[in-house]
Short mmCIF file of C-alpha atoms (C1' of nucleotides) in Angstrom, two decimals:
data_model
loop_
_atom_site.label_atom_id
_atom_site.label_comp_id
_atom_site.label_asym_id
_atom_site.label_seq_id
_atom_site.Cartn_x
_atom_site.Cartn_y
_atom_site.Cartn_z
CA UNK A 1 -6.59 39.13 -212.23
CA UNK A 2 -7.03 35.40 -214.10
CA UNK A 3 -6.86 34.78 -217.60
CA UNK A 4 -8.28 32.06 -219.26
CA UNK A 5 -8.72 30.93 -222.43
CA UNK A 6 -10.24 28.44 -225.05
CA UNK A 7 -8.29 27.40 -228.21
CA UNK A 8 -9.39 24.93 -230.76
CA UNK A 9 -5.55 24.49 -232.33
CA UNK A 10 -5.90 21.84 -234.85
CA UNK A 11 -3.23 20.07 -234.10
CA UNK A 12 -0.68 20.81 -231.16
CA UNK A 13 2.18 19.72 -233.66
CA UNK A 14 1.15 21.81 -236.91
CA UNK A 15 0.65 24.69 -234.64
CA UNK A 16 3.40 25.00 -232.52
CA UNK A 17 5.22 27.81 -233.31
CA UNK A 18 1.85 29.69 -233.21
CA UNK A 19 0.76 28.34 -229.94
CA UNK A 20 4.36 29.19 -228.31
CA UNK A 21 4.38 32.83 -230.10
CA UNK A 22 0.47 33.17 -228.95
CA UNK A 23 1.11 32.00 -225.29
CA UNK A 24 4.20 34.72 -225.00
CA UNK A 25 2.27 37.49 -226.27
CA UNK A 26 -1.04 36.62 -224.55
CA UNK A 27 0.00 35.27 -221.57
CA UNK A 28 -3.12 33.98 -220.08
CA UNK A 29 -2.72 31.97 -216.84
CA UNK A 30 -4.69 29.03 -218.19
CA UNK A 31 -5.06 27.74 -221.72
CA UNK A 32 -7.63 25.38 -222.47
CA UNK A 33 -6.75 23.56 -225.88
CA UNK A 34 -8.79 21.02 -228.40
CA UNK A 35 -7.95 19.18 -231.16
CA UNK A 36 -4.51 18.44 -230.39
CA UNK A 37 -4.55 15.45 -231.94
CA UNK A 38 -1.65 14.07 -230.60
CA UNK A 39 -1.37 11.43 -227.95
CA UNK A 40 0.59 12.64 -224.34
CA UNK A 41 3.95 10.68 -224.99
CA UNK A 42 4.56 12.96 -228.56
CA UNK A 43 3.03 15.95 -226.99
CA UNK A 44 5.71 18.96 -227.00
CA UNK A 45 5.99 19.33 -223.18
CA UNK A 46 9.27 20.56 -222.59
CA UNK A 47 8.54 23.76 -224.74
CA UNK A 48 5.23 24.60 -223.03
CA UNK A 49 6.67 23.84 -219.58
CA UNK A 50 9.46 26.29 -220.72
CA UNK A 51 6.95 28.91 -220.67
CA UNK A 52 5.89 28.57 -216.79
CA UNK A 53 2.95 26.25 -217.87
CA UNK A 54 1.84 23.26 -216.00
CA UNK A 55 0.12 20.54 -218.08
CA UNK A 56 -2.42 18.04 -217.92
CA UNK A 57 -3.18 15.93 -221.44
CA UNK A 58 -6.00 13.50 -222.34
CA UNK A 59 -4.59 12.44 -225.66
CA UNK A 60 -5.25 10.44 -228.31
CA UNK A 61 -3.75 9.70 -231.91
CA UNK A 62 -4.83 11.19 -235.39
CA UNK A 63 -8.46 12.94 -233.88
CA UNK A 64 -9.32 15.30 -230.80
CA UNK A 65 -7.10 15.27 -228.19
CA UNK A 66 -7.65 17.86 -225.27
CA UNK A 67 -5.29 19.49 -222.99
CA UNK A 68 -4.89 22.09 -220.14
CA UNK A 69 -2.56 24.48 -219.29
CA UNK A 70 -1.83 26.46 -216.28
CA UNK A 71 0.64 28.60 -214.64
CA UNK A 72 -0.27 27.44 -211.70
CA UNK A 73 -0.04 23.51 -210.41
CA UNK A 74 -3.17 21.21 -211.98
CA UNK A 75 -5.03 18.40 -209.97
CA UNK A 76 -6.23 16.01 -212.65
CA UNK A 77 -10.08 15.11 -212.03
CA UNK A 78 -10.97 13.66 -215.12
CA UNK A 79 -9.58 12.31 -218.47
CA UNK A 80 -12.73 11.40 -220.34
CA UNK A 81 -16.39 12.90 -219.78
CA UNK A 82 -18.35 10.18 -217.57
CA UNK A 83 -21.90 8.27 -218.62
CA UNK A 84 -20.49 6.33 -221.30
CA UNK A 85 -17.55 4.03 -220.12
CA UNK A 86 -16.94 2.53 -223.49
CA UNK A 87 -16.57 5.69 -225.28
CA UNK A 88 -12.71 6.20 -225.30
CA UNK A 89 -12.50 9.52 -227.24
CA UNK A 90 -10.62 12.13 -225.71
CA UNK A 91 -12.68 14.75 -225.65
CA UNK A 92 -12.95 15.96 -222.01
CA UNK A 93 -10.09 17.22 -219.06
CA UNK A 94 -11.18 18.65 -215.91
CA UNK A 95 -8.76 19.75 -213.43
CA UNK A 96 -8.37 22.19 -210.24
CA UNK A 97 -5.99 24.97 -209.55
CA UNK A 98 -5.37 27.47 -206.75
CA UNK A 99 -5.29 30.72 -208.98
CA UNK A 100 -5.44 34.22 -207.51
CA UNK A 101 -8.92 34.11 -207.77
CA UNK A 102 -9.02 31.30 -205.34
CA UNK A 103 -9.55 27.68 -206.34
CA UNK A 104 -10.60 27.28 -209.71
CA UNK A 105 -12.01 24.27 -211.80
CA UNK A 106 -11.53 23.92 -215.41
CA UNK A 107 -12.20 21.61 -218.22
CA UNK A 108 -11.13 21.54 -221.54
CA UNK A 109 -14.16 20.48 -223.95
CA UNK A 110 -13.84 19.01 -227.30
CA UNK A 111 -17.79 18.50 -228.32
CA UNK A 112 -18.21 16.19 -231.24
CA UNK A 113 -19.26 17.98 -234.77
CA UNK A 114 -22.08 15.31 -235.05
CA UNK A 115 -22.25 15.94 -239.13
CA UNK A 116 -23.90 14.67 -241.25
CA UNK A 117 -27.39 14.91 -240.21
CA UNK A 118 -29.25 12.27 -239.56
CA UNK A 119 -27.02 9.79 -238.58
CA UNK A 120 -24.84 8.02 -235.90
CA UNK A 121 -22.36 11.52 -235.09
CA UNK A 122 -25.30 13.41 -234.58
CA UNK A 123 -26.57 10.55 -232.21
CA UNK A 124 -23.09 10.91 -230.57
CA UNK A 125 -23.30 14.69 -230.52
CA UNK A 126 -26.47 14.92 -228.46
CA UNK A 127 -25.78 11.78 -226.49
CA UNK A 128 -22.83 14.03 -225.05
CA UNK A 129 -24.69 16.96 -224.85
CA UNK A 130 -26.59 14.69 -222.49
CA UNK A 131 -23.75 13.27 -220.56
CA UNK A 132 -22.55 17.09 -220.30
CA UNK A 133 -25.77 18.41 -218.93
CA UNK A 134 -26.18 14.98 -216.64
CA UNK A 135 -21.98 15.66 -215.02
CA UNK A 136 -22.77 19.62 -213.90
CA UNK A 137 -24.79 19.01 -210.71
CA UNK A 138 -22.17 17.91 -209.09
CA UNK A 139 -19.82 20.51 -210.18
CA UNK A 140 -22.58 22.79 -209.16
CA UNK A 141 -23.02 20.90 -205.93
CA UNK A 142 -19.38 22.05 -204.81
CA UNK A 143 -20.45 25.56 -204.84
CA UNK A 144 -16.88 26.14 -206.48
CA UNK A 145 -15.91 28.89 -209.28
CA UNK A 146 -15.69 26.24 -212.37
CA UNK A 147 -15.18 27.51 -216.23
CA UNK A 148 -15.96 25.05 -218.73
CA UNK A 149 -14.16 25.96 -222.12
CA UNK A 150 -13.77 24.98 -225.26
CA UNK A 151 -15.20 23.75 -228.72
CA UNK A 152 -18.53 23.02 -228.11
CA UNK A 153 -19.52 22.77 -232.19
CA UNK A 154 -22.80 24.55 -231.12
CA UNK A 155 -24.07 27.62 -232.66
CA UNK A 156 -25.77 29.44 -229.70
CA UNK A 157 -28.63 31.96 -231.73
CA UNK A 158 -28.58 33.17 -235.34
CA UNK A 159 -26.36 36.48 -234.46
CA UNK A 160 -23.69 33.54 -233.76
CA UNK A 161 -23.94 32.92 -237.59
CA UNK A 162 -22.74 35.33 -240.83
CA UNK A 163 -25.71 33.08 -242.76
CA UNK A 164 -28.11 30.87 -241.23
CA UNK A 165 -29.80 29.70 -244.63
CA UNK A 166 -25.65 28.68 -245.26
CA UNK A 167 -26.15 26.64 -242.30
CA UNK A 168 -29.45 24.93 -242.51
CA UNK A 169 -29.64 21.82 -241.42
CA UNK A 170 -26.17 21.55 -240.00
CA UNK A 171 -25.32 19.92 -236.40
CA UNK A 172 -24.38 22.89 -235.23
CA UNK A 173 -27.18 24.75 -235.62
CA UNK A 174 -29.37 22.00 -235.30
CA UNK A 175 -32.27 22.81 -232.85
CA UNK A 176 -31.26 19.53 -231.15
CA UNK A 177 -27.53 21.05 -230.32
CA UNK A 178 -29.07 24.26 -229.38
CA UNK A 179 -30.90 23.10 -227.10
CA UNK A 180 -28.65 20.82 -225.74
CA UNK A 181 -26.12 24.19 -224.84
CA UNK A 182 -29.15 25.93 -223.40
CA UNK A 183 -30.07 23.35 -221.16
CA UNK A 184 -26.36 24.01 -219.46
CA UNK A 185 -27.06 28.09 -219.47
CA UNK A 186 -30.57 27.01 -217.98
CA UNK A 187 -28.90 24.94 -214.67
CA UNK A 188 -26.96 28.52 -214.39
CA UNK A 189 -24.05 28.54 -216.30
CA UNK A 190 -23.06 32.03 -217.97
CA UNK A 191 -21.55 32.50 -221.46
CA UNK A 192 -18.42 34.65 -220.64
CA UNK A 193 -18.33 36.33 -224.02
CA UNK A 194 -21.93 36.89 -224.35
CA UNK A 195 -22.37 37.73 -220.65
CA UNK A 196 -20.36 41.05 -221.66
CA UNK A 197 -21.01 41.52 -225.44
CA UNK A 198 -24.48 42.42 -226.89
CA UNK A 199 -23.38 42.81 -230.22
CA UNK A 200 -23.68 40.10 -233.04
CA UNK A 201 -21.48 38.57 -235.73
CA UNK A 202 -18.54 38.37 -233.41
CA UNK A 203 -16.95 34.50 -234.39
CA UNK A 204 -14.14 32.22 -233.29
CA UNK A 205 -14.17 30.02 -236.05
CA UNK A 206 -13.88 30.46 -240.13
CA UNK A 207 -13.77 27.44 -242.27
CA UNK A 208 -10.94 27.15 -244.46
CA UNK A 209 -12.36 26.61 -247.57
CA UNK A 210 -13.88 29.53 -249.67
CA UNK A 211 -12.04 32.40 -248.22
CA UNK A 212 -14.24 32.75 -245.46
CA UNK A 213 -11.95 34.54 -243.00
CA UNK A 214 -11.38 37.22 -245.46
CA UNK A 215 -14.85 37.84 -246.04
CA UNK A 216 -15.72 37.08 -242.18
CA UNK A 217 -18.21 34.73 -242.48
CA UNK A 218 -17.61 32.94 -239.84
CA UNK A 219 -19.52 31.08 -236.53
CA UNK A 220 -18.95 31.00 -232.76
CA UNK A 221 -18.59 27.89 -231.23
CA UNK A 222 -16.30 28.17 -228.58
CA UNK A 223 -17.23 28.89 -225.43
CA UNK A 224 -16.43 29.46 -221.58
CA UNK A 225 -19.23 28.53 -219.71
CA UNK A 226 -19.30 30.17 -215.82
CA UNK A 227 -20.15 28.38 -212.73
CA UNK A 228 -22.19 31.22 -210.68
CA UNK A 229 -19.32 31.86 -208.93
CA UNK A 230 -16.86 32.60 -210.98
CA UNK A 231 -19.39 34.35 -213.11
CA UNK A 232 -19.70 36.74 -209.89
CA UNK A 233 -15.78 37.45 -210.62
CA UNK A 234 -16.38 38.00 -214.16
CA UNK A 235 -14.35 40.99 -215.49
CA UNK A 236 -13.94 41.10 -219.18
CA UNK A 237 -14.07 38.47 -222.03
CA UNK A 238 -13.57 38.78 -225.90
CA UNK A 239 -11.90 36.39 -228.66
CA UNK A 240 -8.84 36.92 -230.07
CA UNK A 241 -8.92 36.47 -233.80
CA UNK A 242 -5.28 37.76 -234.54
CA UNK A 243 -4.17 34.36 -234.58
CA UNK A 244 -6.71 33.20 -237.34
CA UNK A 245 -4.31 35.85 -239.43
CA UNK A 246 -1.42 34.10 -239.28
CA UNK A 247 0.48 31.95 -241.75
CA UNK A 248 -0.46 28.44 -240.74
CA UNK A 249 -3.18 29.24 -238.56
CA UNK A 250 -5.95 27.11 -236.96
CA UNK A 251 -9.52 27.30 -238.02
CA UNK A 252 -10.34 28.57 -235.12
CA UNK A 253 -9.32 31.49 -232.49
CA UNK A 254 -8.79 31.74 -228.77
CA UNK A 255 -11.98 33.23 -226.78
CA UNK A 256 -10.60 34.42 -223.31
CA UNK A 257 -12.28 35.85 -220.03
CA UNK A 258 -10.13 37.56 -216.84
CA UNK A 259 -11.59 36.86 -213.36
CA UNK A 260 -10.92 39.20 -210.60
CA UNK A 261 -8.92 38.31 -207.90
CA UNK A 262 -10.38 36.95 -205.02
"C1'" DA B 1 -14.92 25.60 -262.67
"C1'" DT B 2 -16.52 17.86 -261.50
"C1'" DG B 3 -12.09 21.80 -257.77
"C1'" DG B 4 -12.36 23.61 -253.54
"C1'" DT B 5 -8.76 23.66 -247.34
"C1'" DG B 6 -5.95 21.70 -244.05
"C1'" DG B 7 -4.29 17.74 -240.87
"C1'" DC B 8 -2.58 13.20 -240.30
"C1'" DG B 9 -0.41 9.67 -242.97
"C1'" DG B 10 0.44 7.48 -246.78
"C1'" DT B 11 -5.88 6.28 -248.07
"C1'" DG B 12 -9.74 7.48 -247.21
"C1'" DC B 13 -11.69 10.61 -242.49
"C1'" DC B 14 -12.52 13.88 -239.94
"C1'" DA B 15 -13.53 18.51 -239.44
#
DNA sequence: ATGGTGGCGGTGCCA
């Protein structure tokens, strides 16, 4: 069994004790991290390698930054999302690794938030969704298992939101954003959580403000999207809400799935 | 209730 998780940690430096504790406790084979807010040189490499992980980092100062942690060695394929060479924001890293479930391609994705709407940031979000969609066919053509995990900053459907009215007009729930995510599913990808859980109102993000966590006023915006070959191996999935309850928590919590050994 | 939550960086930006 291969356990894969995605977690927007909101700064690896501020979150290091929480992340290390969770890695030891949850012991994912692969962890896809977003918003590390760190360049590669200041990433706490030694502490994470000490837990038995190989590391691939696409870092950036202050903002963004994504990483892949894996118990098996990584071969980096991309450190930026193709399609807009002048875009230097560190929001995408893709690598391959040999797992108990066979060769697996994984990507850690931090899709732009896109607020306010309308505006340049929303336009950038929609272009980013277009670029991600444009990148998928080349991955599908490999006919391999792959998992694209991350903070998509898109609420897929009304049941993934505590209060649709409260989010009306927000970039995370706008029809254009949902359409961009839906196109990924139409290409043949599977939402690992939704595929195995019909129930709504299960969340991966709760705002720091207004006691959202205590009131369970969240949204489900962190997703693991599986290629058909990976979906065939999908055994379990879930959302581990425990890290959100801890002191110094990220505003996101890990989303995970397991793939059966080949 | 003219605040509000948090990270970064040392001021406003970003989420």
